[in-house]
GROMACS .gro file of N, CA and C in nm:
model
  522
    1HIS      N    1  -3.818 -12.968   2.930
    1HIS     CA    2  -3.903 -12.969   3.005
    1HIS      C    3  -4.027 -13.038   3.107
    2THR      N    4  -4.091 -13.135   3.105
    2THR     CA    5  -4.296 -13.182   3.094
    2THR      C    6  -4.309 -13.168   3.228
    3HIS      N    7  -4.394 -13.157   3.297
    3HIS     CA    8  -4.476 -13.186   3.408
    3HIS      C    9  -4.637 -13.225   3.393
    4THR      N   10  -4.589 -13.372   3.516
    4THR     CA   11  -4.645 -13.475   3.473
    4THR      C   12  -4.789 -13.397   3.579
    5HIS      N   13  -4.955 -13.393   3.557
    5HIS     CA   14  -5.036 -13.382   3.620
    5HIS      C   15  -5.127 -13.527   3.666
    6THR      N   16  -5.188 -13.549   3.737
    6THR     CA   17  -5.283 -13.680   3.795
    6THR      C   18  -5.345 -13.636   3.775
    7THR      N   19  -5.471 -13.669   3.694
    7THR     CA   20  -5.621 -13.682   3.685
    7THR      C   21  -5.730 -13.795   3.768
    8HIS      N   22  -5.629 -13.905   3.776
    8HIS     CA   23  -5.667 -14.009   3.812
    8HIS      C   24  -5.565 -14.096   3.952
    9PRO      N   25  -5.518 -14.189   4.043
    9PRO     CA   26  -5.435 -14.241   4.093
    9PRO      C   27  -5.332 -14.303   3.985
   10HIS      N   28  -5.443 -14.336   3.915
   10HIS     CA   29  -5.323 -14.472   3.781
   10HIS      C   30  -5.289 -14.389   3.624
   11THR      N   31  -5.362 -14.225   3.649
   11THR     CA   32  -5.309 -14.187   3.483
   11THR      C   33  -5.272 -14.084   3.516
   12HIS      N   34  -5.170 -14.074   3.404
   12HIS     CA   35  -5.088 -13.928   3.444
   12HIS      C   36  -5.109 -13.850   3.248
   13THR      N   37  -5.089 -13.758   3.272
   13THR     CA   38  -5.185 -13.645   3.186
   13THR      C   39  -4.992 -13.559   3.143
   14THR      N   40  -4.943 -13.584   3.010
   14THR     CA   41  -4.778 -13.499   3.031
   14THR      C   42  -4.821 -13.390   2.988
   15LEU      N   43  -4.833 -13.312   3.049
   15LEU     CA   44  -4.884 -13.168   2.970
   15LEU      C   45  -4.762 -13.026   2.920
   16PRO      N   46  -4.703 -12.995   2.801
   16PRO     CA   47  -4.563 -12.981   2.779
   16PRO      C   48  -4.546 -12.827   2.808
   17THR      N   49  -4.440 -12.798   2.868
   17THR     CA   50  -4.370 -12.632   2.911
   17THR      C   51  -4.418 -12.586   2.787
   18THR      N   52  -4.378 -12.423   2.837
   18THR     CA   53  -4.408 -12.378   2.695
   18THR      C   54  -4.333 -12.343   2.581
   19ALA      N   55  -4.150 -12.432   2.705
   19ALA     CA   56  -4.080 -12.402   2.533
   19ALA      C   57  -4.116 -12.520   2.429
   20ALA      N   58  -4.162 -12.620   2.548
   20ALA     CA   59  -4.198 -12.779   2.440
   20ALA      C   60  -4.320 -12.725   2.350
   21ALA      N   61  -4.452 -12.612   2.450
   21ALA     CA   62  -4.533 -12.562   2.342
   21ALA      C   63  -4.455 -12.454   2.226
   22ALA      N   64  -4.433 -12.427   2.237
   22ALA     CA   65  -4.327 -12.335   2.130
   22ALA      C   66  -4.242 -12.424   2.019
   23ALA      N   67  -4.160 -12.543   2.050
   23ALA     CA   68  -4.109 -12.596   1.963
   23ALA      C   69  -4.239 -12.660   1.868
   24MET      N   70  -4.323 -12.718   1.977
   24MET     CA   71  -4.450 -12.759   1.818
   24MET      C   72  -4.488 -12.668   1.788
   25ASP      N   73  -4.510 -12.514   1.799
   25ASP     CA   74  -4.563 -12.455   1.762
   25ASP      C   75  -4.443 -12.468   1.625
   26GLU      N   76  -4.315 -12.441   1.655
   26GLU     CA   77  -4.181 -12.431   1.529
   26GLU      C   78  -4.219 -12.581   1.405
   27ILE      N   79  -4.242 -12.642   1.395
   27ILE     CA   80  -4.283 -12.748   1.363
   27ILE      C   81  -4.384 -12.739   1.303
   28GLN      N   82  -4.458 -12.692   1.386
   28GLN     CA   83  -4.630 -12.666   1.279
   28GLN      C   84  -4.606 -12.608   1.191
   29ARG      N   85  -4.580 -12.482   1.188
   29ARG     CA   86  -4.505 -12.375   1.099
   29ARG      C   87  -4.438 -12.450   1.012
   30CYS      N   88  -4.380 -12.480   1.056
   30CYS     CA   89  -4.279 -12.573   0.926
   30CYS      C   90  -4.332 -12.627   0.799
   31VAL      N   91  -4.451 -12.726   0.898
   31VAL     CA   92  -4.508 -12.877   0.810
   31VAL      C   93  -4.597 -12.765   0.701
   32ASP      N   94  -4.688 -12.615   0.745
   32ASP     CA   95  -4.780 -12.588   0.684
   32ASP      C   96  -4.672 -12.499   0.593
   33ALA      N   97  -4.522 -12.468   0.578
   33ALA     CA   98  -4.454 -12.359   0.491
   33ALA      C   99  -4.444 -12.475   0.352
   34ILE      N  100  -4.396 -12.600   0.447
   34ILE     CA  101  -4.360 -12.730   0.318
   34ILE      C  102  -4.485 -12.761   0.265
   35CYS      N  103  -4.571 -12.795   0.276
   35CYS     CA  104  -4.730 -12.823   0.276
   35CYS      C  105  -4.782 -12.718   0.185
   36ASN      N  106  -4.844 -12.594   0.234
   36ASN     CA  107  -4.845 -12.499   0.172
   36ASN      C  108  -4.709 -12.433   0.063
   37GLU      N  109  -4.630 -12.373   0.078
   37GLU     CA  110  -4.559 -12.340   0.052
   37GLU      C  111  -4.434 -12.381  -0.098
   38SER      N  112  -4.426 -12.524  -0.054
   38SER     CA  113  -4.304 -12.623  -0.049
   38SER      C  114  -4.157 -12.519  -0.087
   39SER      N  115  -4.159 -12.524   0.066
   39SER     CA  116  -4.028 -12.466   0.122
   39SER      C  117  -3.921 -12.536   0.166
   40SER      N  118  -3.787 -12.542   0.102
   40SER     CA  119  -3.704 -12.587   0.115
   40SER      C  120  -3.636 -12.530   0.218
   41ASP      N  121  -3.644 -12.367   0.283
   41ASP     CA  122  -3.613 -12.313   0.370
   41ASP      C  123  -3.640 -12.380   0.520
   42ALA      N  124  -3.770 -12.423   0.489
   42ALA     CA  125  -3.882 -12.452   0.543
   42ALA      C  126  -3.794 -12.618   0.645
   43CYS      N  127  -3.810 -12.695   0.516
   43CYS     CA  128  -3.760 -12.866   0.521
   43CYS      C  129  -3.701 -12.859   0.591
   44MET      N  130  -3.517 -12.771   0.575
   44MET     CA  131  -3.375 -12.735   0.629
   44MET      C  132  -3.394 -12.727   0.798
   45GLU      N  133  -3.542 -12.591   0.807
   45GLU     CA  134  -3.529 -12.557   0.939
   45GLU      C  135  -3.585 -12.691   1.054
   46LEU      N  136  -3.690 -12.736   0.967
   46LEU     CA  137  -3.760 -12.909   1.054
   46LEU      C  138  -3.621 -13.033   1.026
   47CYS      N  139  -3.488 -13.025   1.001
   47CYS     CA  140  -3.403 -13.120   0.956
   47CYS      C  141  -3.355 -13.080   1.056
   48GLN      N  142  -3.327 -12.930   1.120
   48GLN     CA  143  -3.261 -12.947   1.206
   48GLN      C  144  -3.305 -12.909   1.338
   49MET      N  145  -3.434 -12.958   1.354
   49MET     CA  146  -3.551 -13.002   1.482
   49MET      C  147  -3.515 -13.150   1.531
   50LEU      N  148  -3.488 -13.187   1.392
   50LEU     CA  149  -3.547 -13.333   1.488
   50LEU      C  150  -3.369 -13.424   1.452
   51ALA      N  151  -3.425 -13.504   1.540
   51ALA     CA  152  -3.330 -13.575   1.580
   51ALA      C  153  -3.314 -13.665   1.513
   52ARG      N  154  -3.223 -13.732   1.492
   52ARG     CA  155  -3.197 -13.880   1.432
   52ARG      C  156  -3.307 -13.983   1.515
   53GLY      N  157  -3.358 -14.051   1.351
   53GLY     CA  158  -3.483 -14.112   1.370
   53GLY      C  159  -3.595 -14.100   1.421
   54GLU      N  160  -3.590 -13.938   1.466
   54GLU     CA  161  -3.738 -13.883   1.428
   54GLU      C  162  -3.787 -13.841   1.353
   55THR      N  163  -3.936 -13.896   1.304
   55THR     CA  164  -4.049 -13.815   1.185
   55THR      C  165  -4.130 -13.749   1.254
   56VAL      N  166  -4.150 -13.633   1.140
   56VAL     CA  167  -4.274 -13.583   1.061
   56VAL      C  168  -4.389 -13.616   0.959
   57GLN      N  169  -4.497 -13.583   1.020
   57GLN     CA  170  -4.586 -13.614   0.929
   57GLN      C  171  -4.662 -13.464   0.881
   58LEU      N  172  -4.676 -13.462   0.731
   58LEU     CA  173  -4.758 -13.348   0.649
   58LEU      C  174  -4.884 -13.382   0.635
   59HIS      N  175  -4.910 -13.292   0.597
   59HIS     CA  176  -5.041 -13.298   0.578
   59HIS      C  177  -5.094 -13.368   0.463
   60ASP      N  178  -5.058 -13.429   0.363
   60ASP     CA  179  -5.085 -13.490   0.263
   60ASP      C  180  -5.075 -13.684   0.324
   61GLY      N  181  -5.006 -13.657   0.478
   61GLY     CA  182  -5.036 -13.813   0.573
   61GLY      C  183  -4.859 -13.859   0.533
   62ARG      N  184  -4.790 -13.814   0.434
   62ARG     CA  185  -4.626 -13.861   0.447
   62ARG      C  186  -4.563 -13.812   0.555
   63VAL      N  187  -4.520 -13.969   0.601
   63VAL     CA  188  -4.385 -13.938   0.726
   63VAL      C  189  -4.249 -13.965   0.660
   64LEU      N  190  -4.201 -13.849   0.703
   64LEU     CA  191  -4.097 -13.818   0.681
   64LEU      C  192  -3.978 -13.829   0.792
   65ASP      N  193  -3.834 -13.911   0.763
   65ASP     CA  194  -3.701 -13.845   0.824
   65ASP      C  195  -3.606 -13.728   0.764
   66LYS      N  196  -3.555 -13.698   0.872
   66LYS     CA  197  -3.447 -13.582   0.792
   66LYS      C  198  -3.416 -13.659   0.751
   67LYS      N  199  -3.359 -13.709   0.674
   67LYS     CA  200  -3.329 -13.787   0.489
   67LYS      C  201  -3.400 -13.739   0.430
   68GLN      N  202  -3.509 -13.768   0.448
   68GLN     CA  203  -3.606 -13.762   0.342
   68GLN      C  204  -3.710 -13.592   0.312
   69LEU      N  205  -3.666 -13.529   0.375
   69LEU     CA  206  -3.729 -13.440   0.403
   69LEU      C  207  -3.602 -13.338   0.348
   70LEU      N  208  -3.451 -13.357   0.326
   70LEU     CA  209  -3.366 -13.293   0.240
   70LEU      C  210  -3.405 -13.375   0.147
   71VAL      N  211  -3.419 -13.436   0.156
   71VAL     CA  212  -3.497 -13.496  -0.070
   71VAL      C  213  -3.552 -13.415  -0.090
   72GLU      N  214  -3.685 -13.400  -0.037
   72GLU     CA  215  -3.787 -13.330  -0.040
   72GLU      C  216  -3.754 -13.157  -0.073
   73ALA      N  217  -3.641 -13.096   0.024
   73ALA     CA  218  -3.571 -12.950   0.019
   73ALA      C  219  -3.538 -12.968  -0.129
   74ILE      N  220  -3.429 -13.137  -0.113
   74ILE     CA  221  -3.391 -13.027  -0.294
   74ILE      C  222  -3.483 -13.055  -0.426
   75ARG      N  223  -3.572 -13.157  -0.411
   75ARG     CA  224  -3.683 -13.158  -0.481
   75ARG      C  225  -3.820 -12.938  -0.519
   76TYR      N  226  -3.744 -12.920  -0.411
   76TYR     CA  227  -3.807 -12.774  -0.362
   76TYR      C  228  -3.678 -12.658  -0.450
   77ASP      N  229  -3.612 -12.709  -0.438
   77ASP     CA  230  -3.477 -12.584  -0.459
   77ASP      C  231  -3.354 -12.675  -0.489
   78PRO      N  232  -3.359 -12.714  -0.625
   78PRO     CA  233  -3.240 -12.810  -0.649
   78PRO      C  234  -3.076 -12.782  -0.671
   79ASP      N  235  -3.089 -12.612  -0.706
   79ASP     CA  236  -2.993 -12.554  -0.753
   79ASP      C  237  -2.881 -12.508  -0.560
   80ASP      N  238  -2.969 -12.588  -0.485
   80ASP     CA  239  -2.875 -12.510  -0.309
   80ASP      C  240  -2.804 -12.656  -0.282
   81PHE      N  241  -2.670 -12.600  -0.336
   81PHE     CA  242  -2.606 -12.686  -0.326
   81PHE      C  243  -2.547 -12.759  -0.136
   82SER      N  244  -2.539 -12.695  -0.048
   82SER     CA  245  -2.550 -12.741   0.082
   82SER      C  246  -2.608 -12.817   0.133
   83MET      N  247  -2.770 -12.838   0.032
   83MET     CA  248  -2.872 -12.937   0.083
   83MET      C  249  -2.844 -13.096   0.042
   84TYR      N  250  -2.796 -13.109  -0.080
   84TYR     CA  251  -2.669 -13.214  -0.097
   84TYR      C  252  -2.585 -13.265  -0.014
   85THR      N  253  -2.484 -13.215   0.036
   85THR     CA  254  -2.407 -13.193   0.124
   85THR      C  255  -2.407 -13.247   0.249
   86THR      N  256  -2.586 -13.194   0.289
   86THR     CA  257  -2.569 -13.189   0.460
   86THR      C  258  -2.648 -13.316   0.411
   87LEU      N  259  -2.758 -13.391   0.327
   87LEU     CA  260  -2.808 -13.508   0.302
   87LEU      C  261  -2.651 -13.649   0.308
   88LEU      N  262  -2.547 -13.612   0.278
   88LEU     CA  263  -2.450 -13.685   0.273
   88LEU      C  264  -2.428 -13.767   0.374
   89PHE      N  265  -2.406 -13.624   0.451
   89PHE     CA  266  -2.362 -13.679   0.598
   89PHE      C  267  -2.461 -13.701   0.635
   90GLU      N  268  -2.627 -13.653   0.689
   90GLU     CA  269  -2.709 -13.782   0.759
   90GLU      C  270  -2.695 -13.866   0.623
   91LEU      N  271  -2.669 -13.898   0.562
   91LEU     CA  272  -2.656 -14.088   0.538
   91LEU      C  273  -2.548 -14.124   0.574
   92ALA      N  274  -2.631 -14.267   0.651
   92ALA     CA  275  -2.437 -14.399   0.688
   92ALA      C  276  -2.392 -14.498   0.591
   93ARG      N  277  -2.321 -14.483   0.609
   93ARG     CA  278  -2.284 -14.595   0.467
   93ARG      C  279  -2.376 -14.747   0.475
   94GLY      N  280  -2.395 -14.770   0.305
   94GLY     CA  281  -2.484 -14.869   0.319
   94GLY      C  282  -2.652 -14.821   0.310
   95GLU      N  283  -2.685 -14.707   0.365
   95GLU     CA  284  -2.769 -14.666   0.377
   95GLU      C  285  -2.789 -14.593   0.188
   96THR      N  286  -2.957 -14.635   0.202
   96THR     CA  287  -2.994 -14.523   0.075
   96THR      C  288  -3.127 -14.422   0.137
   97VAL      N  289  -3.157 -14.356   0.031
   97VAL     CA  290  -3.261 -14.253   0.030
   97VAL      C  291  -3.385 -14.280  -0.103
   98ARG      N  292  -3.439 -14.275  -0.060
   98ARG     CA  293  -3.560 -14.255  -0.210
   98ARG      C  294  -3.576 -14.107  -0.295
   99TRP      N  295  -3.537 -14.114  -0.376
   99TRP     CA  296  -3.501 -13.952  -0.448
   99TRP      C  297  -3.638 -13.947  -0.507
  100HIS      N  298  -3.659 -13.797  -0.514
  100HIS     CA  299  -3.750 -13.754  -0.596
  100HIS      C  300  -3.801 -13.808  -0.661
  101ASP      N  301  -3.747 -13.877  -0.793
  101ASP     CA  302  -3.774 -13.907  -0.909
  101ASP      C  303  -3.826 -14.076  -0.868
  102GLY      N  304  -3.802 -14.147  -0.735
  102GLY     CA  305  -3.844 -14.302  -0.727
  102GLY      C  306  -3.730 -14.343  -0.697
  103ARG      N  307  -3.620 -14.372  -0.732
  103ARG     CA  308  -3.489 -14.437  -0.722
  103ARG      C  309  -3.436 -14.432  -0.608
  104GLU      N  310  -3.390 -14.512  -0.609
  104GLU     CA  311  -3.294 -14.535  -0.442
  104GLU      C  312  -3.162 -14.508  -0.415
  105LEU      N  313  -3.105 -14.445  -0.373
  105LEU     CA  314  -2.959 -14.330  -0.384
  105LEU      C  315  -2.891 -14.384  -0.287
  106ASP      N  316  -2.799 -14.455  -0.279
  106ASP     CA  317  -2.648 -14.463  -0.139
  106ASP      C  318  -2.607 -14.335  -0.161
  107ARG      N  319  -2.499 -14.306  -0.099
  107ARG     CA  320  -2.344 -14.208  -0.089
  107ARG      C  321  -2.349 -14.164  -0.253
  108LYS      N  322  -2.290 -14.291  -0.340
  108LYS     CA  323  -2.212 -14.310  -0.448
  108LYS      C  324  -2.305 -14.249  -0.589
  109GLY      N  325  -2.485 -14.273  -0.567
  109GLY     CA  326  -2.586 -14.188  -0.640
  109GLY      C  327  -2.544 -14.024  -0.572
  110ILE      N  328  -2.594 -14.037  -0.488
  110ILE     CA  329  -2.614 -13.866  -0.452
  110ILE      C  330  -2.441 -13.839  -0.503
  111LEU      N  331  -2.361 -13.818  -0.447
  111LEU     CA  332  -2.232 -13.691  -0.538
  111LEU      C  333  -2.262 -13.775  -0.702
  112ALA      N  334  -2.276 -13.876  -0.723
  112ALA     CA  335  -2.353 -13.895  -0.892
  112ALA      C  336  -2.444 -13.744  -0.896
  113GLU      N  337  -2.560 -13.711  -0.829
  113GLU     CA  338  -2.673 -13.642  -0.843
  113GLU      C  339  -2.574 -13.489  -0.785
  114ILE      N  340  -2.475 -13.465  -0.726
  114ILE     CA  341  -2.449 -13.352  -0.683
  114ILE      C  342  -2.327 -13.363  -0.854
  115VAL      N  343  -2.265 -13.443  -0.894
  115VAL     CA  344  -2.125 -13.412  -1.030
  115VAL      C  345  -2.271 -13.335  -1.109
  116GLY      N  346  -2.344 -13.397  -1.153
  116GLY     CA  347  -2.445 -13.383  -1.228
  116GLY      C  348  -2.492 -13.268  -1.243
  117ARG      N  349  -2.520 -13.179  -1.144
  117ARG     CA  350  -2.567 -13.073  -1.127
  117ARG      C  351  -2.479 -12.937  -1.114
  118PHE      N  352  -2.413 -13.001  -1.040
  118PHE     CA  353  -2.294 -12.913  -0.994
  118PHE      C  354  -2.136 -12.972  -1.040
  119PRO      N  355  -2.087 -12.944  -1.177
  119PRO     CA  356  -1.986 -12.990  -1.255
  119PRO      C  357  -1.890 -12.902  -1.233
  120ASP      N  358  -1.893 -12.838  -1.133
  120ASP     CA  359  -1.701 -12.741  -1.096
  120ASP      C  360  -1.672 -12.803  -0.962
  121LYS      N  361  -1.767 -12.849  -0.868
  121LYS     CA  362  -1.738 -12.878  -0.747
  121LYS      C  363  -1.637 -13.011  -0.731
  122SER      N  364  -1.483 -12.945  -0.695
  122SER     CA  365  -1.413 -13.075  -0.802
  122SER      C  366  -1.405 -13.176  -0.650
  123TRP      N  367  -1.473 -13.182  -0.574
  123TRP     CA  368  -1.451 -13.227  -0.404
  123TRP      C  369  -1.514 -13.331  -0.452
  124ALA      N  370  -1.696 -13.346  -0.519
  124ALA     CA  371  -1.768 -13.435  -0.509
  124ALA      C  372  -1.641 -13.519  -0.643
  125TYR      N  373  -1.640 -13.482  -0.685
  125TYR     CA  374  -1.602 -13.605  -0.806
  125TYR      C  375  -1.459 -13.716  -0.717
  126PHE      N  376  -1.362 -13.590  -0.639
  126PHE     CA  377  -1.281 -13.667  -0.583
  126PHE      C  378  -1.351 -13.793  -0.518
  127ASN      N  379  -1.452 -13.696  -0.409
  127ASN     CA  380  -1.494 -13.829  -0.330
  127ASN      C  381  -1.559 -13.937  -0.357
  128LEU      N  382  -1.689 -13.924  -0.506
  128LEU     CA  383  -1.713 -14.005  -0.614
  128LEU      C  384  -1.596 -14.136  -0.567
  129CYS      N  385  -1.478 -14.083  -0.659
  129CYS     CA  386  -1.355 -14.106  -0.757
  129CYS      C  387  -1.338 -14.232  -0.609
  130LYS      N  388  -1.319 -14.170  -0.434
  130LYS     CA  389  -1.296 -14.267  -0.338
  130LYS      C  390  -1.398 -14.381  -0.341
  131ALA      N  391  -1.516 -14.367  -0.351
  131ALA     CA  392  -1.611 -14.434  -0.327
  131ALA      C  393  -1.617 -14.537  -0.428
  132LEU      N  394  -1.547 -14.537  -0.534
  132LEU     CA  395  -1.591 -14.701  -0.645
  132LEU      C  396  -1.464 -14.806  -0.603
  133ALA      N  397  -1.507 -14.898  -0.665
  133ALA     CA  398  -1.412 -15.039  -0.644
  133ALA      C  399  -1.347 -14.987  -0.801
  134PRO      N  400  -1.210 -14.992  -0.763
  134PRO     CA  401  -1.103 -15.023  -0.825
  134PRO      C  402  -1.161 -15.057  -0.999
  135ASP      N  403  -1.219 -15.087  -1.038
  135ASP     CA  404  -1.288 -15.137  -1.132
  135ASP      C  405  -1.451 -15.073  -1.223
  136GLU      N  406  -1.470 -15.002  -1.104
  136GLU     CA  407  -1.636 -14.964  -1.089
  136GLU      C  408  -1.630 -14.851  -1.130
  137THR      N  409  -1.768 -14.841  -1.253
  137THR     CA  410  -1.766 -14.751  -1.310
  137THR      C  411  -1.916 -14.650  -1.212
  138VAL      N  412  -1.911 -14.572  -1.271
  138VAL     CA  413  -2.049 -14.483  -1.231
  138VAL      C  414  -2.113 -14.431  -1.321
  139GLN      N  415  -2.269 -14.402  -1.356
  139GLN     CA  416  -2.313 -14.286  -1.422
  139GLN      C  417  -2.375 -14.216  -1.436
  140LEU      N  418  -2.356 -14.059  -1.460
  140LEU     CA  419  -2.360 -13.958  -1.401
  140LEU      C  420  -2.543 -13.933  -1.435
  141PRO      N  421  -2.614 -13.838  -1.407
  141PRO     CA  422  -2.772 -13.769  -1.493
  141PRO      C  423  -2.734 -13.808  -1.582
  142ASN      N  424  -2.633 -13.717  -1.625
  142ASN     CA  425  -2.658 -13.707  -1.767
  142ASN      C  426  -2.637 -13.831  -1.870
  143GLY      N  427  -2.579 -13.889  -1.847
  143GLY     CA  428  -2.600 -14.066  -1.896
  143GLY      C  429  -2.402 -14.109  -1.958
  144ARG      N  430  -2.311 -14.020  -1.903
  144ARG     CA  431  -2.203 -14.028  -1.880
  144ARG      C  432  -2.162 -14.107  -1.829
  145VAL      N  433  -2.100 -14.213  -1.830
  145VAL     CA  434  -2.007 -14.360  -1.753
  145VAL      C  435  -1.883 -14.298  -1.763
  146MET      N  436  -1.837 -14.295  -1.590
  146MET     CA  437  -1.697 -14.268  -1.583
  146MET      C  438  -1.681 -14.356  -1.486
  147ASP      N  439  -1.509 -14.354  -1.508
  147ASP     CA  440  -1.405 -14.485  -1.396
  147ASP      C  441  -1.355 -14.380  -1.321
  148SER      N  442  -1.264 -14.438  -1.214
  148SER     CA  443  -1.208 -14.302  -1.114
  148SER      C  444  -1.125 -14.216  -1.201
  149LYS      N  445  -1.026 -14.308  -1.307
  149LYS     CA  446  -0.991 -14.235  -1.371
  149LYS      C  447  -1.023 -14.096  -1.445
  150GLN      N  448  -1.138 -14.043  -1.517
  150GLN     CA  449  -1.188 -14.048  -1.554
  150GLN      C  450  -1.283 -13.912  -1.457
  151LEU      N  451  -1.286 -13.987  -1.335
  151LEU     CA  452  -1.350 -13.845  -1.185
  151LEU      C  453  -1.196 -13.723  -1.158
  152LEU      N  454  -1.099 -13.850  -1.161
  152LEU     CA  455  -0.998 -13.761  -1.107
  152LEU      C  456  -0.951 -13.674  -1.224
  153VAL      N  457  -0.941 -13.689  -1.338
  153VAL     CA  458  -0.937 -13.595  -1.431
  153VAL      C  459  -0.998 -13.430  -1.429
  154GLU      N  460  -1.089 -13.479  -1.386
  154GLU     CA  461  -1.269 -13.411  -1.335
  154GLU      C  462  -1.212 -13.332  -1.258
  155VAL      N  463  -1.174 -13.424  -1.153
  155VAL     CA  464  -1.117 -13.350  -1.041
  155VAL      C  465  -1.033 -13.187  -1.060
  156LEU      N  466  -0.878 -13.215  -1.143
  156LEU     CA  467  -0.849 -13.122  -1.191
  156LEU      C  468  -0.836 -13.069  -1.278
  157ARG      N  469  -0.958 -13.032  -1.360
  157ARG     CA  470  -1.007 -12.942  -1.422
  157ARG      C  471  -1.079 -12.848  -1.406
  158CYS      N  472  -1.169 -12.948  -1.244
  158CYS     CA  473  -1.230 -12.773  -1.182
  158CYS      C  474  -1.071 -12.725  -1.064
  159ASN      N  475  -0.992 -12.801  -1.043
  159ASN     CA  476  -0.919 -12.773  -0.967
  159ASN      C  477  -0.774 -12.819  -0.968
  160LEU      N  478  -0.681 -12.779  -1.040
  160LEU     CA  479  -0.564 -12.745  -1.121
  160LEU      C  480  -0.448 -12.762  -0.966
  161GLU      N  481  -0.466 -12.692  -0.861
  161GLU     CA  482  -0.384 -12.737  -0.754
  161GLU      C  483  -0.388 -12.830  -0.618
  162ASP      N  484  -0.498 -12.891  -0.660
  162ASP     CA  485  -0.564 -13.072  -0.619
  162ASP      C  486  -0.482 -13.176  -0.614
  163GLY      N  487  -0.385 -13.121  -0.550
  163GLY     CA  488  -0.223 -13.239  -0.510
  163GLY      C  489  -0.276 -13.384  -0.479
  164PHE      N  490  -0.405 -13.394  -0.363
  164PHE     CA  491  -0.480 -13.594  -0.388
  164PHE      C  492  -0.458 -13.544  -0.522
  165ALA      N  493  -0.578 -13.562  -0.615
  165ALA     CA  494  -0.588 -13.570  -0.744
  165ALA      C  495  -0.511 -13.590  -0.812
  166PHE      N  496  -0.360 -13.545  -0.844
  166PHE     CA  497  -0.270 -13.528  -0.885
  166PHE      C  498  -0.172 -13.696  -0.862
  167PHE      N  499  -0.182 -13.707  -0.745
  167PHE     CA  500  -0.129 -13.861  -0.677
  167PHE      C  501  -0.201 -13.962  -0.726
  168GLY      N  502  -0.379 -13.884  -0.713
  168GLY     CA  503  -0.428 -13.988  -0.738
  168GLY      C  504  -0.427 -14.059  -0.846
  169LEU      N  505  -0.432 -13.987  -0.980
  169LEU     CA  506  -0.428 -14.019  -1.088
  169LEU      C  507  -0.268 -14.109  -1.136
  170GLY      N  508  -0.211 -14.046  -1.075
  170GLY     CA  509  -0.061 -14.121  -1.080
  170GLY      C  510  -0.070 -14.249  -1.074
  171VAL      N  511  -0.096 -14.273  -0.943
  171VAL     CA  512  -0.098 -14.432  -0.877
  171VAL      C  513  -0.196 -14.496  -1.032
  172GLN      N  514  -0.327 -14.434  -1.045
  172GLN     CA  515  -0.385 -14.485  -1.121
  172GLN      C  516  -0.298 -14.589  -1.251
  173LEU      N  517  -0.243 -14.409  -1.312
  173LEU     CA  518  -0.210 -14.429  -1.379
  173LEU      C  519  -0.048 -14.511  -1.463
  174ALA      N  520   0.004 -14.554  -1.314
  174ALA     CA  521   0.118 -14.687  -1.287
  174ALA      C  522   0.111 -14.765  -1.316
   0.00000   0.00000   0.00000
């Protein structure tokens, strides 16, 4: 809540309440941690504070939204699996995000990054397979090019109990 204070009959100044001031202090603390410590935790915390479409300006002048903050967090801590999945859920179909190396990645590109970084995550292979068109292939970060059948085989390598992968592979081989 804010309180409006009248300073002139036609001029209004909005003064933040204690809660709003505390939130601004917390945002500033996170921005400082990102800029001074390259903190992935601060990026994630700030992501949770921002609403879709809101941005924050870092000390270096960059203005980042939630998705870009998540990419920044991944750059600081590329082995934190939860940041990749959070980014996937933030990214709408057809939307892209600029990766820390300058590439524009869509959901398929992020799934390929997950597969490349976490080769034991069967759901990433499965979701990447679902995202491909029937005759489409995808290149993984290690350079390997895979089609949907190969991705399903990888799902089974990771999890032999995945019935969806057995079914999907059977349909594709039929």
